[in-house]
Structures are given as C-alpha cells and as structure tokens.
Amino acid sequence: MEIDITAITALGMALTPVVAQYLKVPKKLRSFLAVILITLLNMGNAWLYGDDNLLAASKEGIIAGLMAVGIYSTGKNAIEQTQQRRRKL
C-alpha cells in the first residue's frame, strides 16, 4: 500500500519552509527545493514499498512538484495583485 502522490506532494510542500530555514535557502530558490523534496519523497516511497522503478517514481515526483509549485505561485501572485489594486483605490 503506497502513499498517494497527493499526500506526498502536500507533505513536501509543508516541509519545504522548515527544510529551507534549516539549510538557509534563499526565498527565490525555495520552489526548486520543493520540487527536489517532493521528488525525493516519492522515490523514497517507491523504494520503501518495493517498487523497483525508481526512474518512473522520480519522473512522477518531478511532475507533481512542478505542478504544486506552479499552483502555489499562481495563487500567491493572484493574491499579491489583488492587494496591490486595493492599495491603489
């Protein structure tokens, strides 16, 4: 019973600020850290549950990480844009 990629993505996104602060990663590079972290978590999940195809797990992790970072970035940019418009009024 493997852990679903959705749960791995959520865990990776939640752990990113903690790991970034520990490793002193600049804010502009945290999205790369999130992708790497999600990829490693997915590969670890595949290895733990006996899936021999780590290449497929790494590809799936990269795709999930890029999607998560993109969705987060889009939401963040929309909020910032809304706040800027409110300040102008």
Short mmCIF file of N, CA and C in Angstrom, two decimals:
data_model
loop_
_atom_site.label_atom_id
_atom_site.label_comp_id
_atom_site.label_asym_id
_atom_site.label_seq_id
_atom_site.Cartn_x
_atom_site.Cartn_y
_atom_site.Cartn_z
N MET A 1 0.84 -1.18 0.00
CA MET A 1 0.00 0.00 0.00
C MET A 1 0.88 1.24 0.00
N GLU A 2 1.04 1.83 -1.16
CA GLU A 2 1.86 3.02 -1.29
C GLU A 2 1.11 4.26 -0.83
N ILE A 3 1.86 5.26 -0.47
CA ILE A 3 1.27 6.55 -0.13
C ILE A 3 0.95 7.26 -1.43
N ASP A 4 -0.22 7.87 -1.51
CA ASP A 4 -0.66 8.55 -2.71
C ASP A 4 0.22 9.76 -3.00
N ILE A 5 0.42 10.06 -4.27
CA ILE A 5 1.26 11.19 -4.68
C ILE A 5 0.71 12.52 -4.16
N THR A 6 -0.60 12.59 -3.98
CA THR A 6 -1.21 13.81 -3.44
C THR A 6 -0.73 14.06 -2.02
N ALA A 7 -0.70 13.02 -1.22
CA ALA A 7 -0.23 13.15 0.17
C ALA A 7 1.26 13.47 0.20
N ILE A 8 2.02 12.87 -0.70
CA ILE A 8 3.46 13.16 -0.76
C ILE A 8 3.69 14.62 -1.14
N THR A 9 2.92 15.11 -2.10
CA THR A 9 3.04 16.50 -2.52
C THR A 9 2.70 17.45 -1.38
N ALA A 10 1.63 17.17 -0.67
CA ALA A 10 1.24 18.01 0.46
C ALA A 10 2.32 17.99 1.55
N LEU A 11 2.86 16.82 1.82
CA LEU A 11 3.92 16.70 2.83
C LEU A 11 5.16 17.46 2.39
N GLY A 12 5.51 17.34 1.12
CA GLY A 12 6.68 18.05 0.61
C GLY A 12 6.52 19.56 0.68
N MET A 13 5.33 20.05 0.33
CA MET A 13 5.08 21.49 0.40
C MET A 13 5.09 21.99 1.84
N ALA A 14 4.60 21.16 2.76
CA ALA A 14 4.58 21.55 4.17
C ALA A 14 6.00 21.54 4.76
N LEU A 15 6.84 20.63 4.31
CA LEU A 15 8.19 20.53 4.85
C LEU A 15 9.17 21.52 4.22
N THR A 16 8.83 22.06 3.08
CA THR A 16 9.74 22.96 2.37
C THR A 16 10.19 24.16 3.20
N PRO A 17 9.29 24.91 3.86
CA PRO A 17 9.77 26.05 4.66
C PRO A 17 10.68 25.63 5.82
N VAL A 18 10.40 24.50 6.41
CA VAL A 18 11.21 24.03 7.54
C VAL A 18 12.62 23.67 7.06
N VAL A 19 12.69 22.90 5.98
CA VAL A 19 13.98 22.49 5.43
C VAL A 19 14.74 23.71 4.89
N ALA A 20 14.02 24.63 4.25
CA ALA A 20 14.66 25.82 3.69
C ALA A 20 15.27 26.68 4.80
N GLN A 21 14.57 26.80 5.90
CA GLN A 21 15.10 27.59 7.02
C GLN A 21 16.32 26.89 7.62
N TYR A 22 16.25 25.57 7.74
CA TYR A 22 17.37 24.81 8.31
C TYR A 22 18.61 24.91 7.42
N LEU A 23 18.40 24.82 6.09
CA LEU A 23 19.51 24.86 5.15
C LEU A 23 19.87 26.28 4.70
N LYS A 24 19.11 27.27 5.19
CA LYS A 24 19.32 28.68 4.84
C LYS A 24 19.24 28.91 3.33
N VAL A 25 18.18 28.38 2.73
CA VAL A 25 17.93 28.54 1.30
C VAL A 25 17.23 29.88 1.08
N PRO A 26 17.70 30.69 0.13
CA PRO A 26 17.02 31.96 -0.15
C PRO A 26 15.59 31.74 -0.64
N LYS A 27 14.73 32.70 -0.39
CA LYS A 27 13.31 32.56 -0.74
C LYS A 27 13.09 32.33 -2.23
N LYS A 28 13.90 32.92 -3.06
CA LYS A 28 13.74 32.77 -4.51
C LYS A 28 14.05 31.35 -4.98
N LEU A 29 14.78 30.58 -4.19
CA LEU A 29 15.16 29.22 -4.60
C LEU A 29 14.33 28.14 -3.90
N ARG A 30 13.37 28.54 -3.09
CA ARG A 30 12.58 27.55 -2.35
C ARG A 30 11.69 26.71 -3.25
N SER A 31 11.30 27.23 -4.39
CA SER A 31 10.48 26.42 -5.29
C SER A 31 11.28 25.24 -5.83
N PHE A 32 12.57 25.46 -6.12
CA PHE A 32 13.42 24.36 -6.55
C PHE A 32 13.58 23.33 -5.45
N LEU A 33 13.71 23.81 -4.22
CA LEU A 33 13.81 22.91 -3.08
C LEU A 33 12.54 22.07 -2.95
N ALA A 34 11.39 22.67 -3.17
CA ALA A 34 10.12 21.94 -3.07
C ALA A 34 10.06 20.83 -4.11
N VAL A 35 10.48 21.11 -5.33
CA VAL A 35 10.47 20.09 -6.38
C VAL A 35 11.42 18.95 -6.02
N ILE A 36 12.60 19.29 -5.55
CA ILE A 36 13.58 18.26 -5.16
C ILE A 36 13.06 17.44 -3.99
N LEU A 37 12.48 18.09 -3.01
CA LEU A 37 11.97 17.40 -1.84
C LEU A 37 10.83 16.45 -2.20
N ILE A 38 9.90 16.90 -3.03
CA ILE A 38 8.78 16.04 -3.44
C ILE A 38 9.29 14.86 -4.26
N THR A 39 10.27 15.10 -5.12
CA THR A 39 10.85 14.02 -5.92
C THR A 39 11.51 12.98 -5.02
N LEU A 40 12.29 13.44 -4.06
CA LEU A 40 12.96 12.51 -3.14
C LEU A 40 11.97 11.74 -2.28
N LEU A 41 10.93 12.42 -1.82
CA LEU A 41 9.90 11.73 -1.03
C LEU A 41 9.19 10.67 -1.86
N ASN A 42 8.89 10.97 -3.11
CA ASN A 42 8.22 9.99 -3.97
C ASN A 42 9.14 8.81 -4.28
N MET A 43 10.41 9.08 -4.50
CA MET A 43 11.36 7.99 -4.74
C MET A 43 11.53 7.13 -3.49
N GLY A 44 11.57 7.78 -2.32
CA GLY A 44 11.65 7.04 -1.07
C GLY A 44 10.42 6.18 -0.84
N ASN A 45 9.26 6.71 -1.20
CA ASN A 45 8.02 5.97 -1.08
C ASN A 45 8.04 4.73 -1.99
N ALA A 46 8.50 4.91 -3.21
CA ALA A 46 8.57 3.78 -4.15
C ALA A 46 9.56 2.73 -3.64
N TRP A 47 10.70 3.18 -3.15
CA TRP A 47 11.70 2.23 -2.64
C TRP A 47 11.19 1.50 -1.40
N LEU A 48 10.52 2.23 -0.51
CA LEU A 48 10.02 1.64 0.73
C LEU A 48 8.99 0.56 0.48
N TYR A 49 8.15 0.76 -0.52
CA TYR A 49 7.10 -0.20 -0.80
C TYR A 49 7.47 -1.18 -1.90
N GLY A 50 8.74 -1.29 -2.22
CA GLY A 50 9.24 -2.34 -3.09
C GLY A 50 9.05 -2.12 -4.57
N ASP A 51 8.79 -0.89 -4.99
CA ASP A 51 8.69 -0.61 -6.42
C ASP A 51 10.10 -0.43 -6.96
N ASP A 52 10.47 -1.27 -7.91
CA ASP A 52 11.84 -1.23 -8.44
C ASP A 52 12.06 -0.13 -9.47
N ASN A 53 11.00 0.50 -9.93
CA ASN A 53 11.11 1.50 -10.97
C ASN A 53 11.28 2.90 -10.37
N LEU A 54 12.48 3.19 -9.91
CA LEU A 54 12.76 4.48 -9.29
C LEU A 54 12.79 5.61 -10.32
N LEU A 55 13.09 5.28 -11.57
CA LEU A 55 13.09 6.30 -12.61
C LEU A 55 11.68 6.83 -12.83
N ALA A 56 10.71 5.94 -12.89
CA ALA A 56 9.31 6.37 -13.05
C ALA A 56 8.85 7.16 -11.83
N ALA A 57 9.29 6.75 -10.63
CA ALA A 57 8.93 7.47 -9.41
C ALA A 57 9.54 8.87 -9.41
N SER A 58 10.77 8.99 -9.92
CA SER A 58 11.40 10.31 -9.96
C SER A 58 10.69 11.21 -10.97
N LYS A 59 10.30 10.65 -12.12
CA LYS A 59 9.56 11.45 -13.10
C LYS A 59 8.23 11.91 -12.54
N GLU A 60 7.53 11.02 -11.87
CA GLU A 60 6.24 11.37 -11.26
C GLU A 60 6.42 12.43 -10.18
N GLY A 61 7.49 12.32 -9.40
CA GLY A 61 7.78 13.31 -8.36
C GLY A 61 8.10 14.68 -8.93
N ILE A 62 8.87 14.70 -10.02
CA ILE A 62 9.20 15.98 -10.66
C ILE A 62 7.94 16.64 -11.20
N ILE A 63 7.09 15.86 -11.85
CA ILE A 63 5.85 16.41 -12.41
C ILE A 63 4.95 16.95 -11.29
N ALA A 64 4.80 16.16 -10.22
CA ALA A 64 3.95 16.60 -9.11
C ALA A 64 4.53 17.84 -8.44
N GLY A 65 5.86 17.89 -8.28
CA GLY A 65 6.50 19.04 -7.67
C GLY A 65 6.34 20.30 -8.50
N LEU A 66 6.52 20.18 -9.80
CA LEU A 66 6.36 21.34 -10.68
C LEU A 66 4.91 21.83 -10.69
N MET A 67 3.97 20.90 -10.68
CA MET A 67 2.56 21.30 -10.63
C MET A 67 2.25 22.00 -9.31
N ALA A 68 2.74 21.47 -8.21
CA ALA A 68 2.46 22.07 -6.90
C ALA A 68 3.06 23.46 -6.79
N VAL A 69 4.28 23.63 -7.24
CA VAL A 69 4.93 24.93 -7.19
C VAL A 69 4.21 25.91 -8.10
N GLY A 70 3.77 25.47 -9.26
CA GLY A 70 3.06 26.34 -10.19
C GLY A 70 1.72 26.78 -9.64
N ILE A 71 0.99 25.87 -9.04
CA ILE A 71 -0.31 26.20 -8.45
C ILE A 71 -0.12 27.17 -7.29
N TYR A 72 0.87 26.91 -6.45
CA TYR A 72 1.15 27.79 -5.32
C TYR A 72 1.54 29.18 -5.81
N SER A 73 2.41 29.23 -6.80
CA SER A 73 2.89 30.50 -7.32
C SER A 73 1.75 31.30 -7.96
N THR A 74 0.89 30.63 -8.69
CA THR A 74 -0.23 31.30 -9.32
C THR A 74 -1.16 31.90 -8.28
N GLY A 75 -1.47 31.15 -7.25
CA GLY A 75 -2.32 31.66 -6.18
C GLY A 75 -1.69 32.83 -5.45
N LYS A 76 -0.41 32.71 -5.18
CA LYS A 76 0.31 33.78 -4.48
C LYS A 76 0.33 35.05 -5.32
N ASN A 77 0.59 34.91 -6.61
CA ASN A 77 0.62 36.09 -7.49
C ASN A 77 -0.75 36.74 -7.60
N ALA A 78 -1.81 35.95 -7.62
CA ALA A 78 -3.16 36.49 -7.69
C ALA A 78 -3.49 37.28 -6.43
N ILE A 79 -3.10 36.77 -5.28
CA ILE A 79 -3.34 37.48 -4.01
C ILE A 79 -2.56 38.79 -3.98
N GLU A 80 -1.29 38.75 -4.41
CA GLU A 80 -0.48 39.97 -4.42
C GLU A 80 -1.06 41.01 -5.36
N GLN A 81 -1.54 40.58 -6.52
CA GLN A 81 -2.14 41.51 -7.48
C GLN A 81 -3.40 42.15 -6.90
N THR A 82 -4.22 41.37 -6.23
CA THR A 82 -5.45 41.88 -5.62
C THR A 82 -5.12 42.91 -4.53
N GLN A 83 -4.09 42.61 -3.73
CA GLN A 83 -3.70 43.54 -2.67
C GLN A 83 -3.16 44.85 -3.25
N GLN A 84 -2.42 44.77 -4.34
CA GLN A 84 -1.91 45.99 -4.96
C GLN A 84 -3.03 46.86 -5.51
N ARG A 85 -4.03 46.23 -6.11
CA ARG A 85 -5.17 47.00 -6.63
C ARG A 85 -5.95 47.66 -5.51
N ARG A 86 -6.08 46.98 -4.39
CA ARG A 86 -6.81 47.57 -3.26
C ARG A 86 -6.07 48.76 -2.69
N ARG A 87 -4.74 48.71 -2.69
CA ARG A 87 -3.97 49.83 -2.18
C ARG A 87 -4.10 51.07 -3.06
N LYS A 88 -4.25 50.86 -4.36
CA LYS A 88 -4.39 51.98 -5.29
C LYS A 88 -5.73 52.68 -5.13
N LEU A 89 -6.76 51.96 -4.70
CA LEU A 89 -8.08 52.57 -4.55
C LEU A 89 -8.20 53.36 -3.32
#
